[in-house]
Amino acid sequence: MSSGLSDQEINEFLKDHGAELGHLDAVVVDLNGIVRGKRYPMDQAAKLLSEGMNYPTAAFTLDVTGDCADPLGNGFSDGDPDGVALPVPGTLGVLDGAHGRSGMVLMTSFHRDGRVNRLEPRQVAAGALEKFTEKTGMTPMVAFELEFFLFDEERDAEGMPHLPDIPGGAGRKWLPQVYDIMELDRYQPFFSDLYRSCEGMGIPATVTICEFAPGQFEVNLAHHADALVAADQCSLFRHLVKMVARKHGLQASFLSKPFIDQIGSGMHLHISLPDGQGRNLFDPSAFPETAKASLAHAAGGLLDTMADGMGIFAPNLNAFRRFQPNATAPVGRSWGHNNRSVAVRVPLCEDSSMRLEHRVAGADANPYMVLAAVLAGIDYGLAHQCDPGVPVTGNAGEATDTGLPLNWRDALEILGQSTVMKEYLGADYLPVYCAIKEAEREKFMATISRQEIDWYL
C-alpha cells in the first residue's frame, strides 16, 4: 500500500518546514475521540509520509482510560496484530505547541492485506458516508461548532477545575459573560496562537464567541463539501485547542458538563444535502415542489432515531448531566426554525444554504460517530418520509422527553438493538462499540466517589 500523500506534497512540506520543526506526530483518532499515535524525529519523516507506519488494529478498541477489555475478541485474543496506518491527504501541517513548532499528520488504518480497518471510527464514518451517497444520491456538506472551557492547569483544594486568574481579568469570579468582547480580549494570546495553528493545519476555524458559562467559548468551523474532511478537522481542532491551551498554562476541556450549576458544552453539526449538480435538496429555489418536505422528512428521521443514537451523542456518564430543562441543551425530540431550544434547528440562512443543525451531541462525543449517526437518521427520514410534527415556536426545553434514554445504561442498550444504527455503523462494529462502552460504564460504577463517603459513611 502506498501513502495517500503525493511525492510533491511530501517534498514541499519537508523543504518548507523540515529544518524548523522539532518532530512530526503521526496521529489517529480513537473511539473516544482521543488523539493517539507516534512521535517521529524529522530525519524519519520522509519514510513515514511515503510508507506509513505500523499500528495495532485493535488500538481503536481502547476505552477512555487507555485500557483494552478485548471486546468480542479484538485485542489480546487475536494476538494484537499490527496493521498499517497511512497519511490522510490534506492533513499534513504545522502547529505551535507548548514546546515549540512541530508537525502533525492524521493517519487512517488498514489491515496488512489492504482491507480498511472497520474498528477505526474514521473508517466507520467513511463507510456511512459512502452508503448515504449511494442510497440518496446526495453528498452532504457539513460544518461543526464546538463549545469548550478554559481552566487553570492547577485544580482547587477539592480537586475541581477553576478559572484561570489571567491578566486583565476580574479574578476567579464565576460570572457568565456571553458574547462579551472584552472577555475574548483577555484570552486573545491563546486564541491568536490557536488560529495560527489552525491555519498551519488547514483547519478553517472562523467565528469565536464567549458562551453562557464563565470560561466557556465556542468556535465555528467552516462548512466543507466533504463531510469526512469536516469530521477530520473537528477531531484535530479539539487536539489543537488542548495543545495550545497547555502552552498558555491553561487546560482546555470539552467535557459535556464540568459543573452541575453551569451550562454544558455541545457539538453542533450543520448539514445540507447537495446533489451531483450542486443543488441543495433543502433549497426551495432549486426544488420548489419538494424542498420543504425533504427538510421536514430529514428532521423527522433525526427525531425518530434520536433515542437510537443517544449512546453516541452522549458517550459517557457525565454527558447525560448536560440534558437538563432550560439549560440550552435539548431534552426532547423537537425541531423548529430559528429556535435554540430544540434538538434539530433550522437556522436563519439563505435558501441556497438551507440546512439542519443537530444540537444533541456533547462536545466530547466522537465527531466521526456523530456524523455516521446523523447520516443514518436523515437517510431513515427521507426513505420513510418521517413526520417531525409541528415546528416548535416557543421553549422546547422546559420538560424532559420520557421517550429518550437519558441515562448511560439505557442508551447503550437501545443503541445496541438499533437496526438503523447497525446498518450505518456496521453489523460487526456496533456490538464492539457497545461492548467497550458498557465495560467502561461498569468500571466507572465500580469506583467509590467522595460524595458517597460524605453522604453515607
Coordinates of C-alpha atoms in Angstrom, one line a residue:
M1 CA 0.0 0.0 0.0
S2 CA 1.2 3.5 -0.8
S3 CA 0.8 6.8 1.0
G4 CA -2.2 9.0 0.4
L5 CA 0.3 11.9 0.0
S6 CA 1.9 12.8 -3.3
D7 CA 5.7 12.9 -3.6
Q8 CA 5.3 16.6 -4.4
E9 CA 3.3 17.3 -1.2
I10 CA 5.9 15.4 0.9
N11 CA 8.9 17.1 -0.6
E12 CA 7.4 20.6 -0.4
F13 CA 6.5 20.1 3.3
L14 CA 10.0 18.9 4.2
K15 CA 11.6 21.7 2.2
D16 CA 9.5 24.4 3.8
H17 CA 9.4 23.1 7.3
G18 CA 11.9 20.3 7.9
A19 CA 14.6 22.4 9.4
E20 CA 12.3 24.3 11.8
L21 CA 10.3 21.5 13.3
G22 CA 11.2 19.5 16.4
H23 CA 9.3 16.4 15.4
L24 CA 6.3 15.1 13.4
D25 CA 3.4 13.5 15.2
A26 CA 1.5 10.8 13.2
V27 CA -1.9 10.6 14.9
V28 CA -5.1 8.7 14.8
V29 CA -8.4 9.3 16.5
D30 CA -9.8 6.5 18.7
L31 CA -13.3 5.5 19.7
N32 CA -13.4 8.2 22.4
G33 CA -12.2 11.0 20.2
I34 CA -8.7 10.9 21.9
V35 CA -5.8 11.6 19.6
R36 CA -3.2 8.9 19.9
G37 CA -0.2 7.9 17.7
K38 CA 3.6 8.1 17.4
R39 CA 6.2 10.9 17.5
Y40 CA 8.8 10.8 14.8
P41 CA 12.1 12.7 14.6
M42 CA 12.3 14.8 11.4
D43 CA 15.0 12.6 9.9
Q44 CA 12.4 9.8 9.7
A45 CA 9.6 12.0 8.4
A46 CA 10.1 11.3 4.7
K47 CA 9.8 7.5 5.2
L48 CA 6.8 7.9 7.4
L49 CA 5.0 10.1 5.0
S50 CA 5.7 7.9 2.0
E51 CA 5.2 4.5 3.5
G52 CA 3.0 4.9 6.6
M53 CA 3.6 3.2 10.0
N54 CA 2.8 0.0 11.7
Y55 CA -0.1 0.5 14.1
P56 CA -2.2 -2.1 16.0
T57 CA -5.6 -2.5 14.5
A58 CA -7.1 -3.1 18.0
A59 CA -5.7 0.2 19.3
F60 CA -9.1 1.6 18.3
T61 CA -10.8 -0.5 20.9
L62 CA -9.2 1.3 23.9
D63 CA -11.5 2.8 26.4
V64 CA -11.2 6.3 27.7
T65 CA -8.6 5.2 30.3
G66 CA -6.4 3.6 27.7
D67 CA -7.4 0.0 28.7
C68 CA -8.3 -2.7 26.3
A69 CA -11.0 -5.0 27.5
D70 CA -10.5 -7.3 24.5
P71 CA -14.1 -6.6 23.2
L72 CA -15.5 -9.5 21.3
G73 CA -12.0 -10.9 20.8
N74 CA -10.4 -7.8 19.4
G75 CA -7.1 -7.2 21.2
F76 CA -5.1 -9.8 23.0
S77 CA -7.3 -12.7 21.9
D78 CA -6.3 -12.3 18.3
G79 CA -2.6 -11.5 19.1
D80 CA -3.0 -7.7 18.9
P81 CA -1.6 -7.7 15.3
D82 CA -0.2 -4.6 13.6
G83 CA -1.9 -3.1 10.6
V84 CA -0.7 -0.2 8.6
A85 CA -1.7 3.5 9.1
L86 CA -1.3 5.8 6.1
P87 CA -1.4 9.6 5.9
V88 CA -4.7 11.2 5.1
P89 CA -4.3 13.7 2.2
G90 CA -4.7 17.4 3.2
T91 CA -3.9 16.8 6.9
L92 CA -0.2 17.4 6.9
G93 CA 0.7 20.7 8.7
V94 CA 2.4 22.6 11.5
L95 CA 1.3 23.8 14.8
D96 CA 2.5 25.8 17.8
G97 CA 2.5 23.7 20.9
A98 CA 3.9 24.0 24.4
H99 CA 7.4 23.0 23.3
G100 CA 7.7 25.0 20.0
R101 CA 6.7 24.3 16.5
S102 CA 6.0 20.8 15.3
G103 CA 4.4 18.9 12.5
M104 CA 1.3 16.7 12.6
V105 CA -0.4 14.4 10.1
L106 CA -3.6 12.4 10.5
M107 CA -3.4 8.7 9.7
T108 CA -6.0 6.2 8.8
S109 CA -5.9 2.4 9.5
F110 CA -5.8 -0.6 7.2
H111 CA -5.1 -4.3 7.6
R112 CA -1.9 -5.7 6.1
D113 CA -3.8 -7.1 3.2
G114 CA -5.2 -3.7 2.3
R115 CA -8.7 -4.0 3.8
V116 CA -9.9 -1.0 5.7
N117 CA -9.9 -1.4 9.5
R118 CA -13.5 -1.3 10.5
L119 CA -12.6 -0.8 14.1
E120 CA -11.4 2.8 13.3
P121 CA -14.2 5.4 13.8
R122 CA -12.9 7.3 10.8
Q123 CA -13.4 4.3 8.6
V124 CA -16.8 3.7 10.1
A125 CA -17.8 7.3 9.1
A126 CA -16.3 6.8 5.6
G127 CA -18.4 3.7 5.1
A128 CA -21.5 5.5 6.4
L129 CA -20.9 8.5 4.1
E130 CA -20.4 6.1 1.1
K131 CA -23.7 4.3 1.9
F132 CA -25.6 7.6 2.3
T133 CA -24.4 8.9 -1.1
E134 CA -25.2 5.5 -2.8
K135 CA -28.8 5.5 -1.3
T136 CA -29.7 9.1 -1.6
G137 CA -27.5 10.5 -4.5
M138 CA -26.6 13.4 -2.2
T139 CA -23.1 14.4 -1.0
P140 CA -23.6 16.1 2.4
M141 CA -22.0 19.4 3.2
V142 CA -21.1 19.6 6.9
A143 CA -19.9 22.1 9.5
F144 CA -19.2 21.6 13.2
E145 CA -19.4 24.0 16.1
L146 CA -17.6 23.2 19.3
E147 CA -18.0 24.6 22.8
F148 CA -15.3 24.2 25.4
F149 CA -14.0 25.5 28.7
L150 CA -10.6 27.0 29.6
F151 CA -9.4 26.3 33.1
D152 CA -6.3 26.9 35.2
E153 CA -3.9 23.9 34.9
E154 CA -4.0 23.6 38.7
R155 CA -7.1 22.2 40.4
D156 CA -8.6 23.8 43.5
A157 CA -8.3 22.3 47.0
E158 CA -11.3 19.9 46.3
G159 CA -9.7 18.7 43.1
M160 CA -12.1 20.6 40.9
P161 CA -11.2 22.8 37.9
H162 CA -11.4 26.5 38.3
L163 CA -11.0 29.6 36.1
P164 CA -7.5 31.0 35.4
D165 CA -6.6 34.3 37.0
I166 CA -5.5 35.8 33.7
P167 CA -4.0 39.3 33.3
G168 CA -6.8 41.9 32.9
G169 CA -9.4 39.6 34.3
A170 CA -11.5 40.1 37.4
G171 CA -10.0 37.2 39.4
R172 CA -11.7 33.8 39.5
K173 CA -15.3 35.1 39.6
W174 CA -17.9 32.8 38.3
L175 CA -19.8 35.3 36.2
P176 CA -21.1 34.4 32.7
Q177 CA -20.2 36.9 30.0
V178 CA -22.0 35.6 26.9
Y179 CA -20.9 37.5 23.7
D180 CA -18.5 39.6 25.8
I181 CA -15.8 41.0 23.6
M182 CA -13.7 42.2 26.5
E183 CA -13.6 38.6 27.8
L184 CA -12.4 37.4 24.4
D185 CA -9.7 40.1 24.5
R186 CA -8.4 38.8 27.8
Y187 CA -7.8 35.4 26.2
Q188 CA -6.6 36.8 22.9
P189 CA -3.0 35.5 23.3
F190 CA -4.4 32.0 23.5
F191 CA -6.8 32.5 20.5
S192 CA -4.1 34.1 18.4
D193 CA -1.9 31.0 18.8
L194 CA -4.9 28.7 18.3
Y195 CA -5.9 30.4 15.0
R196 CA -2.2 30.3 13.9
S197 CA -2.1 26.6 14.5
C198 CA -5.4 26.0 12.8
E199 CA -4.1 27.9 9.7
G200 CA -0.9 25.8 9.8
M201 CA -3.0 22.6 9.9
G202 CA -5.5 23.7 7.3
I203 CA -8.4 23.8 9.7
P204 CA -10.9 26.5 8.8
A205 CA -11.7 28.0 12.3
T206 CA -14.0 31.0 11.8
V207 CA -16.1 32.8 14.4
T208 CA -15.4 32.7 18.2
I209 CA -17.8 33.8 20.9
C210 CA -18.0 33.7 24.7
E211 CA -20.6 31.3 25.8
F212 CA -23.1 31.3 28.6
A213 CA -20.8 29.8 31.3
P214 CA -17.8 31.6 32.6
G215 CA -14.6 30.5 30.9
Q216 CA -16.6 28.8 28.1
F217 CA -16.2 29.6 24.4
E218 CA -17.5 28.4 21.1
V219 CA -15.5 28.2 17.8
N220 CA -17.2 27.5 14.5
L221 CA -15.6 25.6 11.7
A222 CA -16.4 26.4 8.1
H223 CA -18.7 24.2 6.0
H224 CA -16.9 21.6 3.9
A225 CA -18.2 19.8 0.8
D226 CA -16.6 16.6 2.1
A227 CA -18.3 15.5 5.3
L228 CA -15.4 13.2 6.2
V229 CA -12.9 16.1 6.0
A230 CA -15.2 18.1 8.2
A231 CA -15.0 15.4 10.8
D232 CA -11.2 15.2 10.4
Q233 CA -11.0 18.9 11.0
C234 CA -13.3 18.7 14.1
S235 CA -11.2 15.9 15.6
L236 CA -7.9 17.7 15.1
F237 CA -9.3 21.0 16.2
R238 CA -10.1 19.6 19.6
H239 CA -6.5 18.4 19.9
L240 CA -5.1 21.8 18.8
V241 CA -7.2 23.6 21.4
K242 CA -5.8 21.3 24.2
M243 CA -2.2 21.7 23.0
V244 CA -2.3 25.4 22.6
A245 CA -4.0 25.8 26.0
R246 CA -1.1 23.9 27.6
K247 CA 1.3 26.4 26.0
H248 CA -0.5 29.2 27.8
G249 CA -0.7 27.4 31.2
L250 CA -4.3 26.5 30.7
Q251 CA -6.3 23.3 30.5
A252 CA -8.9 23.1 27.8
S253 CA -11.8 20.7 28.3
F254 CA -14.6 19.5 26.0
L255 CA -16.3 17.7 28.9
S256 CA -20.0 18.0 28.4
K257 CA -20.9 19.1 31.9
P258 CA -17.9 20.2 34.2
F259 CA -20.3 22.0 36.6
I260 CA -23.8 20.9 37.5
D261 CA -24.9 24.6 38.0
Q262 CA -23.4 25.9 34.8
I263 CA -24.3 25.4 31.1
G264 CA -22.7 22.4 29.4
S265 CA -20.7 22.1 26.2
G266 CA -22.2 20.8 23.0
M267 CA -21.1 19.7 19.5
H268 CA -23.5 21.1 16.9
L269 CA -23.5 19.6 13.4
H270 CA -24.8 21.6 10.4
I271 CA -25.7 19.7 7.3
S272 CA -27.1 20.4 3.9
L273 CA -27.6 18.0 1.0
P274 CA -26.1 19.0 -2.4
D275 CA -26.8 16.6 -5.3
G276 CA -24.4 15.8 -8.1
Q277 CA -25.1 19.2 -9.7
G278 CA -24.5 21.1 -6.5
R279 CA -28.2 21.8 -5.9
N280 CA -29.2 21.6 -2.2
L281 CA -32.1 19.2 -1.6
F282 CA -33.4 21.6 1.0
D283 CA -33.2 24.7 -1.3
P284 CA -36.8 25.8 -2.3
S285 CA -35.4 27.8 -5.2
A286 CA -33.7 24.6 -6.6
F287 CA -36.5 22.2 -5.7
P288 CA -39.6 24.4 -5.3
E289 CA -42.0 21.4 -5.0
T290 CA -40.1 19.1 -2.7
A291 CA -37.6 21.1 -0.7
K292 CA -39.9 21.9 2.2
A293 CA -41.0 18.3 2.5
S294 CA -37.4 16.9 2.2
L295 CA -36.3 19.2 5.0
A296 CA -39.2 18.1 7.2
H297 CA -38.6 14.4 6.4
A298 CA -34.9 14.7 7.2
A299 CA -35.7 16.4 10.5
G300 CA -38.3 13.7 11.3
G301 CA -35.7 11.0 10.7
L302 CA -33.3 12.6 13.1
L303 CA -36.0 12.8 15.7
D304 CA -37.3 9.3 15.2
T305 CA -33.7 7.9 15.5
M306 CA -32.6 10.2 18.3
A307 CA -33.1 7.6 21.0
D308 CA -31.1 5.1 19.0
G309 CA -28.2 7.4 18.8
M310 CA -28.0 8.7 22.4
G311 CA -25.2 6.2 23.2
I312 CA -23.1 8.0 20.6
F313 CA -24.2 11.6 21.2
A314 CA -23.7 11.2 25.0
P315 CA -20.6 8.9 25.2
N316 CA -20.1 8.8 29.0
L317 CA -22.0 9.3 32.3
N318 CA -21.1 13.0 32.5
A319 CA -22.6 13.7 29.1
F320 CA -26.1 12.9 30.3
R321 CA -25.8 15.5 33.0
R322 CA -26.0 18.1 30.2
F323 CA -29.6 17.3 29.5
Q324 CA -31.4 19.4 32.0
P325 CA -34.5 21.5 31.4
N326 CA -33.9 25.1 30.5
A327 CA -30.1 24.7 30.2
T328 CA -29.7 25.3 26.4
A329 CA -29.3 21.5 25.7
P330 CA -32.2 19.7 24.1
V331 CA -34.2 17.5 26.4
G332 CA -36.7 16.2 23.9
R333 CA -37.3 15.2 20.3
S334 CA -38.2 18.6 18.9
W335 CA -37.5 20.8 15.9
G336 CA -38.1 24.3 14.8
H337 CA -37.0 27.3 12.8
N338 CA -34.6 29.8 14.4
N339 CA -35.1 28.2 17.8
R340 CA -32.1 27.2 20.0
S341 CA -34.2 25.3 22.5
V342 CA -34.9 22.4 20.0
A343 CA -32.9 19.3 19.2
V344 CA -33.0 19.9 15.4
R345 CA -32.9 23.5 14.4
V346 CA -33.4 25.2 11.0
P347 CA -31.0 28.2 11.3
L348 CA -31.6 31.6 9.6
C349 CA -29.9 31.3 6.2
E350 CA -30.3 31.9 2.5
D351 CA -32.4 29.4 0.6
S352 CA -29.3 28.1 -1.2
S353 CA -27.6 27.2 2.1
M354 CA -30.8 25.8 3.8
R355 CA -29.7 23.2 6.3
L356 CA -30.4 21.4 9.6
E357 CA -28.5 21.9 12.8
H358 CA -28.2 18.8 15.0
R359 CA -27.8 20.1 18.6
V360 CA -27.9 16.9 20.6
A361 CA -24.3 15.7 20.9
G362 CA -22.0 16.7 23.7
A363 CA -18.7 18.4 22.9
D364 CA -16.8 15.2 23.9
A365 CA -18.6 13.0 21.5
N366 CA -16.6 11.4 18.7
P367 CA -17.2 13.5 15.5
Y368 CA -17.0 10.5 13.2
M369 CA -19.6 8.6 15.1
V370 CA -21.9 11.6 15.4
L371 CA -21.6 12.1 11.7
A372 CA -22.5 8.5 11.0
A373 CA -25.5 8.6 13.3
V374 CA -26.8 11.8 11.8
L375 CA -26.5 10.4 8.3
A376 CA -28.3 7.3 9.4
G377 CA -31.2 9.4 10.8
I378 CA -31.5 11.6 7.7
D379 CA -31.5 8.6 5.4
Y380 CA -34.2 7.0 7.5
G381 CA -36.3 10.1 7.5
L382 CA -36.1 10.6 3.7
A383 CA -36.7 6.9 3.0
H384 CA -39.7 6.7 5.3
Q385 CA -41.0 10.2 4.9
C386 CA -40.9 10.7 8.6
D387 CA -43.2 13.4 10.0
P388 CA -41.4 15.6 12.6
G389 CA -44.6 17.2 13.8
V390 CA -45.3 20.9 14.1
P391 CA -42.2 23.1 14.5
V392 CA -41.8 24.4 18.0
T393 CA -42.1 28.2 18.2
G394 CA -41.6 28.6 22.0
N395 CA -39.4 27.0 24.6
A396 CA -38.9 23.3 23.8
G397 CA -36.6 22.8 26.8
E398 CA -39.0 23.0 29.8
A399 CA -39.5 19.3 30.3
T400 CA -37.6 16.2 29.5
D401 CA -38.8 13.7 27.0
T402 CA -39.6 10.3 28.6
G403 CA -39.1 8.6 25.3
L404 CA -35.4 9.4 25.3
P405 CA -32.9 7.3 27.2
L406 CA -31.3 10.0 29.3
N407 CA -29.1 7.6 31.2
W408 CA -26.0 5.8 30.0
R409 CA -27.1 2.2 30.6
D410 CA -30.4 2.5 28.7
A411 CA -28.8 4.5 25.9
L412 CA -26.3 1.8 25.2
E413 CA -28.9 -0.9 25.4
I414 CA -31.1 0.9 22.8
L415 CA -28.1 1.7 20.6
G416 CA -27.1 -2.0 20.6
Q417 CA -30.5 -3.1 19.4
S418 CA -30.9 -0.4 16.7
T419 CA -31.3 -1.7 13.2
V420 CA -30.9 1.8 11.8
M421 CA -27.5 2.4 13.5
K422 CA -26.4 -1.2 12.8
E423 CA -26.8 -0.5 9.0
Y424 CA -24.7 2.7 9.1
L425 CA -22.1 1.8 11.8
G426 CA -21.7 -1.8 10.6
A427 CA -23.2 -5.0 12.0
D428 CA -19.7 -6.0 13.2
Y429 CA -18.7 -2.7 14.6
L430 CA -21.8 -1.7 16.6
P431 CA -21.5 -4.6 19.1
V432 CA -17.8 -3.8 19.6
Y433 CA -18.6 -0.1 20.3
C434 CA -21.4 -1.1 22.8
A435 CA -19.2 -3.7 24.5
I436 CA -16.4 -1.2 25.0
K437 CA -18.7 1.5 26.4
E438 CA -20.6 -1.0 28.6
A439 CA -17.3 -2.2 30.1
E440 CA -16.3 1.4 30.7
R441 CA -19.6 2.1 32.4
E442 CA -19.2 -0.9 34.6
K443 CA -15.6 0.1 35.5
F444 CA -16.8 3.6 36.3
M445 CA -19.6 2.3 38.5
A446 CA -17.2 0.1 40.4
T447 CA -15.4 3.1 41.9
I448 CA -16.5 4.8 45.2
S449 CA -16.9 8.5 45.0
R450 CA -16.0 11.1 47.6
Q451 CA -19.7 12.1 47.8
E452 CA -20.7 8.5 48.7
I453 CA -18.3 8.7 51.7
D454 CA -19.6 12.2 52.7
W455 CA -23.2 11.2 52.5
Y456 CA -23.4 7.6 53.7
L457 CA -20.4 6.8 55.9

